[in-house]
CSV table of N, CA and C in Angstrom, one decimal:
chain,number,residue,atom,x,y,z
R,1268,MET,N,72.5,-14.8,25.6
R,1268,MET,CA,71.4,-13.9,25.4
R,1268,MET,C,70.9,-13.3,26.7
R,1269,GLN,N,70.6,-12.0,26.6
R,1269,GLN,CA,70.1,-11.3,27.8
R,1269,GLN,C,68.7,-11.9,28.2
R,1270,GLU,N,68.5,-12.1,29.5
R,1270,GLU,CA,67.2,-12.6,29.9
R,1270,GLU,C,66.2,-11.5,29.7
R,1271,LEU,N,65.0,-12.0,29.4
R,1271,LEU,CA,63.9,-11.1,29.2
R,1271,LEU,C,63.5,-10.4,30.5
R,1272,SER,N,63.1,-9.1,30.4
R,1272,SER,CA,62.5,-8.4,31.6
R,1272,SER,C,61.2,-9.1,31.9
R,1273,THR,N,60.6,-8.8,33.0
R,1273,THR,CA,59.3,-9.4,33.4
R,1273,THR,C,58.3,-8.9,32.4
R,1274,THR,N,58.3,-7.6,32.1
R,1274,THR,CA,57.3,-7.1,31.1
R,1274,THR,C,57.4,-7.8,29.7
R,1275,ALA,N,58.7,-7.8,29.2
R,1275,ALA,CA,58.9,-8.5,27.9
R,1275,ALA,C,58.5,-9.9,27.9
R,1276,ARG,N,58.8,-10.6,29.0
R,1276,ARG,CA,58.4,-12.0,29.1
R,1276,ARG,C,56.9,-12.2,29.0
R,1277,ALA,N,56.1,-11.3,29.6
R,1277,ALA,CA,54.7,-11.3,29.6
R,1277,ALA,C,54.2,-11.2,28.1
R,1278,TYR,N,54.8,-10.2,27.4
R,1278,TYR,CA,54.4,-10.0,26.0
R,1278,TYR,C,54.8,-11.2,25.2
R,1279,PHE,N,55.9,-11.7,25.4
R,1279,PHE,CA,56.4,-12.9,24.6
R,1279,PHE,C,55.6,-14.1,24.9
R,1280,SER,N,55.4,-14.5,26.1
R,1280,SER,CA,54.8,-15.7,26.5
R,1280,SER,C,53.3,-15.8,26.2
R,1281,GLN,N,52.6,-14.6,26.3
R,1281,GLN,CA,51.2,-14.6,26.0
R,1281,GLN,C,50.8,-13.3,25.2
R,1282,PRO,N,51.2,-13.4,23.9
R,1282,PRO,CA,50.9,-12.2,23.0
R,1282,PRO,C,49.4,-11.9,23.0
R,1283,ARG,N,49.1,-10.6,23.2
R,1283,ARG,CA,47.7,-10.2,23.2
R,1283,ARG,C,47.2,-9.7,21.9
R,1284,ASN,N,48.1,-9.4,21.0
R,1284,ASN,CA,47.8,-8.7,19.8
R,1284,ASN,C,48.2,-9.4,18.5
R,1285,SER,N,48.5,-10.7,18.6
R,1285,SER,CA,48.9,-11.5,17.5
R,1285,SER,C,47.7,-11.8,16.5
R,1286,GLY,N,48.0,-11.9,15.3
R,1286,GLY,CA,47.0,-12.2,14.3
R,1286,GLY,C,47.1,-11.2,13.1
R,1287,ALA,N,46.0,-11.2,12.4
R,1287,ALA,CA,46.0,-10.3,11.1
R,1287,ALA,C,44.6,-9.9,10.9
R,1288,PHE,N,44.4,-8.8,10.1
R,1288,PHE,CA,43.1,-8.4,9.6
R,1288,PHE,C,43.0,-8.7,8.1
R,1289,ASP,N,41.8,-8.6,7.6
R,1289,ASP,CA,41.6,-8.9,6.2
R,1289,ASP,C,42.2,-7.7,5.4
R,1290,LEU,N,43.2,-8.1,4.6
R,1290,LEU,CA,43.9,-7.1,3.8
R,1290,LEU,C,43.0,-6.5,2.7
R,1291,ALA,N,42.0,-7.1,2.4
R,1291,ALA,CA,41.1,-6.5,1.4
R,1291,ALA,C,40.1,-5.5,1.9
R,1292,ALA,N,40.1,-5.4,3.3
R,1292,ALA,CA,39.2,-4.4,3.9
R,1292,ALA,C,39.8,-3.0,3.6
R,1293,PRO,N,38.9,-2.0,3.3
R,1293,PRO,CA,39.4,-0.7,2.9
R,1293,PRO,C,40.0,0.1,4.1
R,1294,ASN,N,39.7,-0.3,5.3
R,1294,ASN,CA,40.2,0.4,6.5
R,1294,ASN,C,41.4,-0.3,7.2
R,1295,VAL,N,42.1,-1.2,6.4
R,1295,VAL,CA,43.2,-1.9,6.9
R,1295,VAL,C,44.5,-1.5,6.2
R,1296,ALA,N,45.5,-1.2,6.9
R,1296,ALA,CA,46.8,-0.9,6.4
R,1296,ALA,C,47.8,-2.0,6.9
R,1297,ALA,N,48.8,-2.4,6.1
R,1297,ALA,CA,49.7,-3.4,6.6
R,1297,ALA,C,51.1,-3.2,6.0
R,1298,ALA,N,52.0,-3.8,6.7
R,1298,ALA,CA,53.4,-3.8,6.2
R,1298,ALA,C,54.1,-5.0,6.7
R,1299,ARG,N,55.1,-5.4,6.0
R,1299,ARG,CA,56.0,-6.5,6.4
R,1299,ARG,C,57.4,-6.0,6.2
R,1300,VAL,N,58.2,-6.1,7.3
R,1300,VAL,CA,59.6,-5.7,7.2
R,1300,VAL,C,60.5,-6.8,7.8
R,1301,GLY,N,61.7,-6.7,7.4
R,1301,GLY,CA,62.7,-7.7,7.9
R,1301,GLY,C,63.0,-8.6,6.7
R,1302,GLU,N,63.9,-9.5,7.0
R,1302,GLU,CA,64.4,-10.5,6.0
R,1302,GLU,C,64.5,-11.8,6.6
R,1303,PRO,N,64.1,-12.9,6.0
R,1303,PRO,CA,64.3,-14.2,6.6
R,1303,PRO,C,65.8,-14.5,6.8
R,1304,ALA,N,66.6,-14.0,6.0
R,1304,ALA,CA,68.1,-14.3,6.2
R,1304,ALA,C,68.6,-13.6,7.4
R,1305,SER,N,68.0,-12.5,7.9
R,1305,SER,CA,68.4,-11.9,9.1
R,1305,SER,C,67.8,-12.5,10.3
R,1306,GLY,N,66.8,-13.4,10.1
R,1306,GLY,CA,66.2,-14.1,11.3
R,1306,GLY,C,65.1,-13.3,11.9
R,1307,ALA,N,64.7,-12.2,11.4
R,1307,ALA,CA,63.6,-11.5,12.0
R,1307,ALA,C,62.7,-10.8,11.0
R,1308,ILE,N,61.4,-11.0,11.1
R,1308,ILE,CA,60.4,-10.4,10.3
R,1308,ILE,C,59.2,-10.0,11.2
R,1309,VAL,N,58.7,-8.8,10.9
R,1309,VAL,CA,57.5,-8.3,11.6
R,1309,VAL,C,56.5,-7.9,10.5
R,1310,GLN,N,55.3,-8.4,10.7
R,1310,GLN,CA,54.2,-7.9,9.8
R,1310,GLN,C,53.2,-7.2,10.8
R,1311,LEU,N,52.8,-6.0,10.4
R,1311,LEU,CA,51.9,-5.2,11.3
R,1311,LEU,C,50.7,-4.8,10.5
R,1312,HIS,N,49.5,-5.0,11.1
R,1312,HIS,CA,48.2,-4.7,10.5
R,1312,HIS,C,47.6,-3.6,11.4
R,1313,LEU,N,47.1,-2.5,10.7
R,1313,LEU,CA,46.4,-1.5,11.5
R,1313,LEU,C,45.0,-1.4,10.9
R,1314,ARG,N,44.0,-1.4,11.8
R,1314,ARG,CA,42.6,-1.2,11.4
R,1314,ARG,C,42.2,0.2,11.8
R,1315,ILE,N,41.9,1.0,10.8
R,1315,ILE,CA,41.7,2.5,11.0
R,1315,ILE,C,40.2,2.7,11.2
R,1316,ALA,N,39.8,3.4,12.2
R,1316,ALA,CA,38.4,3.8,12.4
R,1316,ALA,C,38.0,4.9,11.6
R,1317,ALA,N,36.7,5.2,11.5
R,1317,ALA,CA,36.2,6.3,10.6
R,1317,ALA,C,36.7,7.6,11.1
R,1318,ASP,N,37.0,7.8,12.4
R,1318,ASP,CA,37.5,9.1,12.8
R,1318,ASP,C,39.0,9.2,12.7
R,1319,GLY,N,39.7,8.3,12.0
R,1319,GLY,CA,41.1,8.4,11.8
R,1319,GLY,C,42.0,7.9,12.9
R,1320,THR,N,41.4,7.3,13.9
R,1320,THR,CA,42.2,6.7,15.0
R,1320,THR,C,42.5,5.2,14.6
R,1321,ILE,N,43.5,4.7,15.3
R,1321,ILE,CA,43.8,3.3,15.1
R,1321,ILE,C,42.9,2.5,16.0
R,1322,ASP,N,41.9,1.8,15.4
R,1322,ASP,CA,40.9,1.0,16.2
R,1322,ASP,C,41.6,-0.2,16.9
R,1323,ALA,N,42.5,-0.8,16.1
R,1323,ALA,CA,43.2,-2.0,16.7
R,1323,ALA,C,44.4,-2.3,15.8
R,1324,ALA,N,45.4,-3.0,16.3
R,1324,ALA,CA,46.6,-3.4,15.6
R,1324,ALA,C,46.9,-4.8,15.9
R,1325,ARG,N,47.4,-5.5,14.9
R,1325,ARG,CA,47.7,-6.9,15.0
R,1325,ARG,C,49.1,-7.1,14.4
R,1326,PHE,N,49.8,-8.1,14.9
R,1326,PHE,CA,51.1,-8.4,14.4
R,1326,PHE,C,51.3,-9.9,14.2
R,1327,GLN,N,52.3,-10.2,13.3
R,1327,GLN,CA,52.8,-11.5,13.1
R,1327,GLN,C,54.3,-11.3,13.1
R,1328,ALA,N,55.0,-12.1,13.8
R,1328,ALA,CA,56.5,-12.0,13.9
R,1328,ALA,C,57.2,-13.3,13.9
R,1329,TYR,N,58.4,-13.3,13.3
R,1329,TYR,CA,59.3,-14.4,13.3
R,1329,TYR,C,60.6,-13.8,13.8
R,1330,GLY,N,61.1,-14.4,14.8
R,1330,GLY,CA,62.4,-13.9,15.3
R,1330,GLY,C,62.6,-14.3,16.8
R,1331,CYS,N,63.4,-13.6,17.4
R,1331,CYS,CA,63.7,-13.9,18.8
R,1331,CYS,C,62.6,-13.4,19.8
R,1332,ALA,N,62.7,-13.8,21.0
R,1332,ALA,CA,61.7,-13.4,22.0
R,1332,ALA,C,61.5,-11.9,22.1
R,1333,TRP,N,62.7,-11.2,21.9
R,1333,TRP,CA,62.6,-9.7,22.0
R,1333,TRP,C,61.8,-9.1,20.8
R,1334,THR,N,62.0,-9.7,19.6
R,1334,THR,CA,61.3,-9.3,18.4
R,1334,THR,C,59.8,-9.4,18.6
R,1335,ILE,N,59.4,-10.6,19.1
R,1335,ILE,CA,57.9,-10.8,19.4
R,1335,ILE,C,57.4,-9.9,20.5
R,1336,ALA,N,58.1,-9.7,21.5
R,1336,ALA,CA,57.7,-8.9,22.6
R,1336,ALA,C,57.5,-7.4,22.1
R,1337,CYS,N,58.5,-6.9,21.3
R,1337,CYS,CA,58.4,-5.6,20.8
R,1337,CYS,C,57.2,-5.4,19.9
R,1338,ALA,N,57.0,-6.4,19.0
R,1338,ALA,CA,55.9,-6.3,18.1
R,1338,ALA,C,54.5,-6.3,18.8
R,1339,ASP,N,54.4,-7.1,19.8
R,1339,ASP,CA,53.1,-7.2,20.6
R,1339,ASP,C,52.9,-6.0,21.4
R,1340,CYS,N,53.9,-5.5,22.0
R,1340,CYS,CA,53.8,-4.3,22.8
R,1340,CYS,C,53.4,-3.1,22.0
R,1341,LEU,N,54.1,-2.9,20.8
R,1341,LEU,CA,53.7,-1.8,19.9
R,1341,LEU,C,52.3,-1.9,19.5
R,1342,ALA,N,51.9,-3.1,19.0
R,1342,ALA,CA,50.5,-3.3,18.6
R,1342,ALA,C,49.5,-2.9,19.7
R,1343,GLY,N,49.8,-3.3,20.9
R,1343,GLY,CA,48.9,-2.9,22.0
R,1343,GLY,C,48.9,-1.4,22.3
R,1344,CYS,N,50.0,-0.8,22.2
R,1344,CYS,CA,50.1,0.6,22.5
R,1344,CYS,C,49.4,1.5,21.4
R,1345,LEU,N,49.3,1.0,20.2
R,1345,LEU,CA,48.7,1.8,19.1
R,1345,LEU,C,47.2,1.9,19.2
R,1346,ALA,N,46.5,1.0,19.8
R,1346,ALA,CA,45.0,1.1,19.8
R,1346,ALA,C,44.6,2.4,20.5
R,1347,GLY,N,43.7,3.1,19.8
R,1347,GLY,CA,43.2,4.4,20.3
R,1347,GLY,C,44.0,5.6,19.9
R,1348,MET,N,45.2,5.4,19.3
R,1348,MET,CA,46.0,6.6,18.9
R,1348,MET,C,45.5,7.1,17.6
R,1349,THR,N,45.7,8.4,17.4
R,1349,THR,CA,45.5,9.0,16.1
R,1349,THR,C,46.7,8.6,15.2
R,1350,LEU,N,46.5,8.8,13.9
R,1350,LEU,CA,47.5,8.5,13.0
R,1350,LEU,C,48.7,9.4,13.2
R,1351,ALA,N,48.5,10.6,13.5
R,1351,ALA,CA,49.6,11.6,13.8
R,1351,ALA,C,50.3,11.1,15.1
R,1352,GLU,N,49.6,10.7,16.1
R,1352,GLU,CA,50.3,10.2,17.3
R,1352,GLU,C,51.2,9.0,17.0
R,1353,ALA,N,50.6,8.1,16.2
R,1353,ALA,CA,51.3,6.9,15.8
R,1353,ALA,C,52.6,7.2,15.0
R,1354,ALA,N,52.5,8.2,14.2
R,1354,ALA,CA,53.7,8.6,13.4
R,1354,ALA,C,54.8,9.2,14.2
R,1355,GLN,N,54.5,9.6,15.5
R,1355,GLN,CA,55.5,10.1,16.4
R,1355,GLN,C,56.2,9.0,17.2
R,1356,TRP,N,55.6,7.8,17.1
R,1356,TRP,CA,56.1,6.7,17.9
R,1356,TRP,C,57.6,6.4,17.5
R,1357,ARG,N,58.4,6.1,18.5
R,1357,ARG,CA,59.8,5.8,18.3
R,1357,ARG,C,60.2,4.6,19.1
R,1358,HIS,N,61.2,3.9,18.5
R,1358,HIS,CA,61.7,2.6,19.1
R,1358,HIS,C,62.1,2.8,20.6
R,1359,HIS,N,62.6,3.9,20.9
R,1359,HIS,CA,63.1,4.1,22.3
R,1359,HIS,C,62.0,3.9,23.3
R,1360,LEU,N,60.8,4.1,23.0
R,1360,LEU,CA,59.7,3.9,23.9
R,1360,LEU,C,59.5,2.4,24.2
R,1361,LEU,N,59.7,1.6,23.2
R,1361,LEU,CA,59.7,0.1,23.4
R,1361,LEU,C,60.9,-0.3,24.3
R,1362,MET,N,62.0,0.4,24.0
R,1362,MET,CA,63.2,0.1,24.8
R,1362,MET,C,62.9,0.3,26.3
R,1363,GLU,N,62.2,1.4,26.6
R,1363,GLU,CA,61.9,1.8,28.0
R,1363,GLU,C,60.9,0.9,28.6
R,1364,ILE,N,59.8,0.7,27.9
R,1364,ILE,CA,58.6,-0.1,28.4
R,1364,ILE,C,59.1,-1.5,28.7
R,1365,LEU,N,59.9,-2.1,27.8
R,1365,LEU,CA,60.2,-3.5,27.9
R,1365,LEU,C,61.6,-3.8,28.5
R,1366,ALA,N,62.3,-2.7,28.8
R,1366,ALA,CA,63.7,-2.8,29.3
R,1366,ALA,C,64.6,-3.6,28.3
R,1367,VAL,N,64.5,-3.3,27.0
R,1367,VAL,CA,65.2,-4.0,26.0
R,1367,VAL,C,66.7,-3.6,26.1
R,1368,PRO,N,67.6,-4.6,26.1
R,1368,PRO,CA,69.0,-4.4,26.3
R,1368,PRO,C,69.5,-3.8,24.9
R,1369,ALA,N,70.6,-3.0,25.0
R,1369,ALA,CA,71.2,-2.4,23.9
R,1369,ALA,C,71.5,-3.4,22.7
R,1370,GLU,N,71.9,-4.6,23.1
R,1370,GLU,CA,72.3,-5.5,22.0
R,1370,GLU,C,71.0,-6.0,21.3
R,1371,LYS,N,69.9,-5.7,21.8
R,1371,LYS,CA,68.6,-6.1,21.1
R,1371,LYS,C,67.9,-4.9,20.5
R,1372,LEU,N,68.6,-3.8,20.4
R,1372,LEU,CA,68.0,-2.5,19.8
R,1372,LEU,C,67.3,-2.8,18.5
R,1373,HIS,N,67.9,-3.6,17.7
R,1373,HIS,CA,67.4,-3.9,16.3
R,1373,HIS,C,66.0,-4.5,16.4
R,1374,CYS,N,65.6,-5.1,17.5
R,1374,CYS,CA,64.3,-5.7,17.6
R,1374,CYS,C,63.2,-4.5,17.7
R,1375,ALA,N,63.6,-3.6,18.5
R,1375,ALA,CA,62.7,-2.4,18.7
R,1375,ALA,C,62.6,-1.6,17.4
R,1376,VAL,N,63.8,-1.4,16.8
R,1376,VAL,CA,63.8,-0.7,15.5
R,1376,VAL,C,63.0,-1.4,14.5
R,1377,LEU,N,63.0,-2.7,14.4
R,1377,LEU,CA,62.2,-3.4,13.4
R,1377,LEU,C,60.7,-3.2,13.6
R,1378,ALA,N,60.3,-3.1,14.9
R,1378,ALA,CA,58.9,-2.8,15.2
R,1378,ALA,C,58.5,-1.4,14.7
R,1379,GLU,N,59.4,-0.5,15.0
R,1379,GLU,CA,59.1,0.9,14.6
R,1379,GLU,C,59.1,1.0,13.0
R,1380,THR,N,60.0,0.3,12.4
R,1380,THR,CA,60.1,0.3,10.9
R,1380,THR,C,58.8,-0.3,10.3
R,1381,ALA,N,58.2,-1.3,11.0
R,1381,ALA,CA,56.9,-1.9,10.5
R,1381,ALA,C,55.8,-0.9,10.7
R,1382,LEU,N,55.8,-0.1,11.8
R,1382,LEU,CA,54.8,0.9,11.9
R,1382,LEU,C,54.9,2.0,10.9
R,1383,LYS,N,56.1,2.5,10.6
R,1383,LYS,CA,56.3,3.5,9.6
R,1383,LYS,C,55.8,3.0,8.2
R,1384,ALA,N,56.1,1.8,7.9
R,1384,ALA,CA,55.7,1.2,6.6
R,1384,ALA,C,54.2,1.0,6.5
R,1385,ALA,N,53.6,0.6,7.6
R,1385,ALA,CA,52.1,0.5,7.6
R,1385,ALA,C,51.4,1.8,7.5
R,1386,LEU,N,52.0,2.8,8.1
R,1386,LEU,CA,51.4,4.2,8.0
R,1386,LEU,C,51.6,4.7,6.5
R,1387,ARG,N,52.7,4.4,5.9
R,1387,ARG,CA,52.9,4.7,4.5
R,1387,ARG,C,51.9,4.0,3.6
R,1388,ASN,N,51.7,2.7,3.9
R,1388,ASN,CA,50.7,1.9,3.2
R,1388,ASN,C,49.3,2.6,3.3
R,1389,TRP,N,49.0,3.0,4.5
R,1389,TRP,CA,47.7,3.7,4.7
R,1389,TRP,C,47.6,5.0,3.9
R,1390,ALA,N,48.7,5.8,3.9
R,1390,ALA,CA,48.7,7.0,3.1
R,1390,ALA,C,48.5,6.8,1.6
R,1391,GLU,N,48.9,5.6,1.2
R,1391,GLU,CA,48.8,5.3,-0.3
R,1391,GLU,C,47.4,4.7,-0.7
R,1392,LYS,N,46.5,4.6,0.3
R,1392,LYS,CA,45.2,4.1,0.0
R,1392,LYS,C,44.2,5.2,-0.1
R,1393,PRO,N,44.0,5.8,-1.3
R,1393,PRO,CA,43.1,6.9,-1.5
R,1393,PRO,C,41.7,6.7,-1.1
R,1394,SER,N,41.2,5.5,-1.3
R,1394,SER,CA,39.8,5.2,-1.0
R,1394,SER,C,39.6,5.2,0.5
R,1395,ALA,N,40.6,4.6,1.2
R,1395,ALA,CA,40.5,4.5,2.7
R,1395,ALA,C,40.7,5.9,3.3
R,1396,ASN,N,41.6,6.7,2.8
R,1396,ASN,CA,41.8,8.1,3.3
R,1396,ASN,C,40.6,8.9,3.0
R,1397,ALA,N,39.9,8.8,1.9
R,1397,ALA,CA,38.7,9.6,1.6
R,1397,ALA,C,37.6,9.2,2.6
R,1398,ALA,N,37.5,8.0,2.9
R,1398,ALA,CA,36.5,7.5,3.9
R,1398,ALA,C,36.7,8.1,5.3
R,1399,VAL,N,38.0,8.2,5.7
R,1399,VAL,CA,38.3,8.7,7.0
R,1399,VAL,C,38.1,10.2,7.0
R,1400,GLN,N,38.5,10.9,5.9
R,1400,GLN,CA,38.4,12.3,5.9
R,1400,GLN,C,37.0,12.9,5.6
R,1401,ALA,N,36.1,12.0,5.2
R,1401,ALA,CA,34.7,12.5,4.9
R,1401,ALA,C,34.1,13.1,6.2
R,1402,PRO,N,33.2,14.1,6.0
R,1402,PRO,CA,32.6,14.7,7.2
R,1402,PRO,C,31.6,13.8,7.8
C-alpha cells in the first residue's frame, strides 16, 4: 500500500468532519454510496443554510485510510460553498489536495459520488428547496 501523504495522514488520523446530522431535519441532505463487498462505503450529510449554501458537511466512512481521508477532506471543503459550486466539485481536486496515488483513485471517486448523490437527494426534497428559495 502507498504511504499516506502528510496531508492525508492528518485527515485520516484526526478527522475533523466525521459524524452525522439528523436526517429528519428539512435542511439536511444525505447519501450513502459504496458496497460492503467492495470494502468501502461513504455516507455524506449536508446541512443547507437558508441562503442555499452548505452550512456544514459530515461523513461516515468504512474503508481504507485513503477513503476516510478523502471523505473528511471533501466534507471540510464543502462548508460555505453554494450548491452550484459543490456540483462542480470533482475527484481530481481531492487527488491534488491529498496527493492520492493513482491506485487509490477509486477512493476519491467514491467521495465525489457521495457528494453527487447527496446533491440529488437535496434536489428531491421539495419542502427544503422551497424554504431555501423563499425570499
